[in-house]
Amino acid sequence: MAIVQEPSEALAPSMPLSARAHVGVDHCCALAEMGDLLVMLAHDDLSITAPDAHDELIRIETRIAEGVLGPDEWSAFERSGSPSGFNCPDCRNVLFEVRDERILRFRCRAGHAFSAQSLLALQAETMENQLAALFGSLHEEAMLSRRLLGTPICRDDAMSATLAARIGKAERDAARIWQWMCNSPEPDQQ
Ligand SMILES: [Zn+2]
């Protein structure tokens, strides 16, 4: 049974919209109505049907979410997917592409799970963090070089020229990185 929150009231509307697009959704309702709906469904008659391959995937993924999956089940889960060539943005483990015809999604050995969209957004965030770190390093290089210029260590013209050139290059590179960061499109966090 799949229930999604009414997208118009969701903090991140693209999440319920994505679920509606990729999953056979049984109910779509406001968060305030979801409790009563769950109570009603819990009292419903349970019709038992034979599990199919998708049910088995859900069973295994539920156990991953509960943190109780055994090594044998992990192996079965990995065999059912394929290595994606991507790393998990959270733990850097290899991400496996989950065999799910409804949606392109991934999961790592530590259990972190991503849709293609959320992985793309996190990759953009990682790149932004690395650019920010690079910007900081270049700024520090220029600052330290400028400090050195005013000390007795810098006693000849050649060293002064080298430091001045280094300051100029670090500041130009930092300005380029800053411009790149400012012009990068915002990753879709939803
Ligand atoms: Zn991970």
Coordinates of C-alpha atoms and ligand atoms in Angstrom, one line a residue:
M1 CA 0.0 0.0 0.0
A2 CA 1.5 3.3 -1.0
I3 CA 0.4 6.6 0.5
V4 CA 1.9 10.0 -0.4
Q5 CA 1.5 13.5 1.0
E6 CA -0.5 16.0 -1.0
P7 CA 2.3 17.7 -3.0
S8 CA 0.9 21.2 -2.7
E9 CA 1.4 21.2 1.1
A10 CA 4.7 19.3 1.1
L11 CA 8.0 21.0 2.1
A12 CA 9.6 19.4 -1.0
P13 CA 6.8 18.9 -3.5
S14 CA 9.0 17.0 -5.9
M15 CA 9.3 14.1 -3.5
P16 CA 5.6 13.1 -3.5
L17 CA 5.3 14.1 -7.1
S18 CA 8.2 11.7 -7.9
A19 CA 6.5 8.9 -5.9
R20 CA 3.2 9.5 -7.7
A21 CA 5.0 9.4 -11.1
H22 CA 7.0 6.2 -10.3
V23 CA 4.9 4.1 -7.9
G24 CA 1.4 2.8 -8.0
V25 CA 0.0 5.2 -5.4
D26 CA -3.1 4.0 -3.5
H27 CA -3.8 7.2 -1.6
C28 CA -2.7 10.9 -1.8
C29 CA -3.8 13.0 1.1
A30 CA -2.9 15.9 3.4
L31 CA -0.6 15.1 6.3
A32 CA -3.4 15.9 8.8
E33 CA -5.5 13.2 7.3
M34 CA -2.8 10.5 7.1
G35 CA -3.2 9.3 10.7
D36 CA -6.8 8.5 10.3
L37 CA -6.2 6.8 7.0
L38 CA -3.5 4.6 8.5
V39 CA -5.8 3.6 11.3
M40 CA -8.6 2.8 8.8
L41 CA -6.2 0.7 6.6
A42 CA -4.8 -1.1 9.7
H43 CA -8.3 -2.4 10.3
D44 CA -8.9 -3.4 6.7
D45 CA -9.0 -7.1 5.7
L46 CA -5.6 -8.3 4.6
S47 CA -5.6 -10.2 1.4
I48 CA -2.7 -12.5 1.1
T49 CA -1.2 -12.8 -2.3
A50 CA 1.9 -14.7 -3.5
P51 CA 5.1 -12.6 -3.2
D52 CA 6.6 -11.5 -6.5
A53 CA 10.2 -10.3 -7.2
H54 CA 9.2 -6.7 -6.3
D55 CA 7.7 -7.8 -3.0
E56 CA 11.0 -9.5 -2.2
L57 CA 12.9 -6.3 -3.0
I58 CA 10.7 -4.4 -0.7
R59 CA 11.1 -7.0 2.1
I60 CA 14.9 -6.8 1.8
E61 CA 14.9 -3.0 1.7
T62 CA 12.6 -2.8 4.7
R63 CA 15.1 -4.9 6.6
I64 CA 18.0 -2.6 5.4
A65 CA 16.0 0.4 6.8
E66 CA 15.6 -1.5 10.1
G67 CA 19.3 -2.2 10.2
V68 CA 18.8 -5.9 10.6
L69 CA 19.9 -7.3 7.3
G70 CA 22.2 -10.4 7.5
P71 CA 25.3 -10.8 5.3
D72 CA 23.6 -13.5 3.1
E73 CA 20.8 -11.1 2.4
W74 CA 23.2 -8.3 1.6
S75 CA 24.9 -10.7 -0.9
A76 CA 21.5 -11.5 -2.5
F77 CA 20.7 -7.8 -2.6
E78 CA 24.0 -7.0 -4.4
R79 CA 23.5 -9.8 -6.8
S80 CA 20.1 -8.5 -7.7
G81 CA 21.5 -5.1 -8.6
S82 CA 24.7 -4.0 -10.5
P83 CA 27.6 -1.8 -9.5
S84 CA 26.7 1.7 -10.8
G85 CA 30.2 3.2 -11.2
F86 CA 29.2 5.9 -8.7
N87 CA 30.2 6.4 -5.1
C88 CA 27.9 7.1 -2.2
P89 CA 28.1 10.8 -1.4
D90 CA 27.7 10.0 2.3
C91 CA 30.2 7.2 2.9
R92 CA 32.0 6.8 -0.5
N93 CA 31.1 3.1 -0.7
V94 CA 30.2 1.8 -4.1
L95 CA 26.6 2.5 -5.1
F96 CA 24.6 -0.4 -6.6
E97 CA 21.9 0.3 -9.1
V98 CA 18.7 -1.2 -7.7
R99 CA 16.8 -3.4 -10.2
D100 CA 13.6 -1.5 -10.1
E101 CA 11.8 -0.9 -13.4
R102 CA 9.8 2.0 -11.9
I103 CA 12.6 4.4 -11.1
L104 CA 16.4 4.8 -11.5
R105 CA 17.8 4.5 -7.9
F106 CA 20.9 3.4 -6.0
R107 CA 21.9 2.0 -2.7
C108 CA 25.3 1.5 -1.1
R109 CA 26.6 -1.2 1.2
A110 CA 26.0 1.0 4.2
G111 CA 22.3 1.2 3.3
H112 CA 22.2 4.8 2.1
A113 CA 19.6 5.2 -0.7
F114 CA 19.3 7.7 -3.5
S115 CA 17.1 8.4 -6.4
A116 CA 18.9 9.6 -9.5
Q117 CA 17.7 13.1 -8.8
S118 CA 18.8 13.2 -5.2
L119 CA 22.2 11.7 -6.2
L120 CA 22.6 14.5 -8.8
A121 CA 21.7 17.2 -6.2
L122 CA 24.2 15.8 -3.7
Q123 CA 26.9 15.6 -6.4
A124 CA 26.3 19.3 -7.2
E125 CA 26.5 20.0 -3.4
T126 CA 29.8 18.1 -3.1
M127 CA 31.2 20.0 -6.1
E128 CA 30.2 23.3 -4.5
N129 CA 31.8 22.3 -1.2
Q130 CA 35.1 21.4 -3.0
L131 CA 35.0 24.7 -4.9
A132 CA 34.4 26.6 -1.7
A133 CA 37.4 24.8 -0.1
L134 CA 39.6 25.6 -3.2
F135 CA 38.5 29.3 -3.0
G136 CA 39.5 29.4 0.7
S137 CA 42.9 27.9 0.0
L138 CA 43.6 30.4 -2.8
H139 CA 42.5 33.3 -0.6
E140 CA 44.8 32.0 2.2
E141 CA 47.7 31.7 -0.2
A142 CA 47.3 35.3 -1.3
M143 CA 47.0 36.5 2.4
L144 CA 50.1 34.6 3.6
S145 CA 52.1 35.7 0.6
R146 CA 51.1 39.3 1.3
R147 CA 52.2 38.9 4.9
L148 CA 55.5 37.5 3.8
L149 CA 56.1 40.5 1.5
G150 CA 56.2 42.8 4.5
T151 CA 58.7 40.8 6.5
P152 CA 62.6 40.8 6.6
I153 CA 62.5 37.3 5.1
C154 CA 61.6 38.9 1.9
R155 CA 64.9 40.8 1.4
D156 CA 65.5 40.8 -2.3
D157 CA 63.7 42.0 -5.4
A158 CA 63.5 38.6 -6.9
M159 CA 61.6 37.1 -3.9
S160 CA 59.3 40.2 -3.8
A161 CA 58.5 39.7 -7.5
T162 CA 57.9 36.0 -7.0
L163 CA 55.5 36.7 -4.1
A164 CA 53.8 39.5 -6.0
A165 CA 53.2 37.2 -8.9
R166 CA 51.9 34.5 -6.6
I167 CA 49.5 36.9 -5.0
G168 CA 48.2 38.0 -8.3
K169 CA 47.7 34.5 -9.6
A170 CA 46.0 33.3 -6.4
E171 CA 43.7 36.3 -6.4
R172 CA 42.8 35.9 -10.1
D173 CA 42.1 32.1 -9.6
A174 CA 40.0 32.8 -6.5
A175 CA 38.0 35.4 -8.4
R176 CA 37.4 32.9 -11.2
I177 CA 36.3 30.2 -8.7
W178 CA 34.0 32.7 -6.9
Q179 CA 32.4 33.7 -10.2
W180 CA 31.9 30.1 -11.1
M181 CA 30.3 29.4 -7.8
C182 CA 28.0 32.4 -8.1
N183 CA 26.9 31.4 -11.6
S184 CA 26.3 27.7 -10.9
P185 CA 22.7 26.8 -11.0
E186 CA 21.2 25.8 -7.6
P187 CA 20.9 22.1 -7.3
D188 CA 17.4 20.8 -7.0
Q189 CA 17.2 19.8 -3.3
Q190 CA 13.7 18.5 -3.5
Ligands
ZN1 ZN 26.7 5.2 1.8

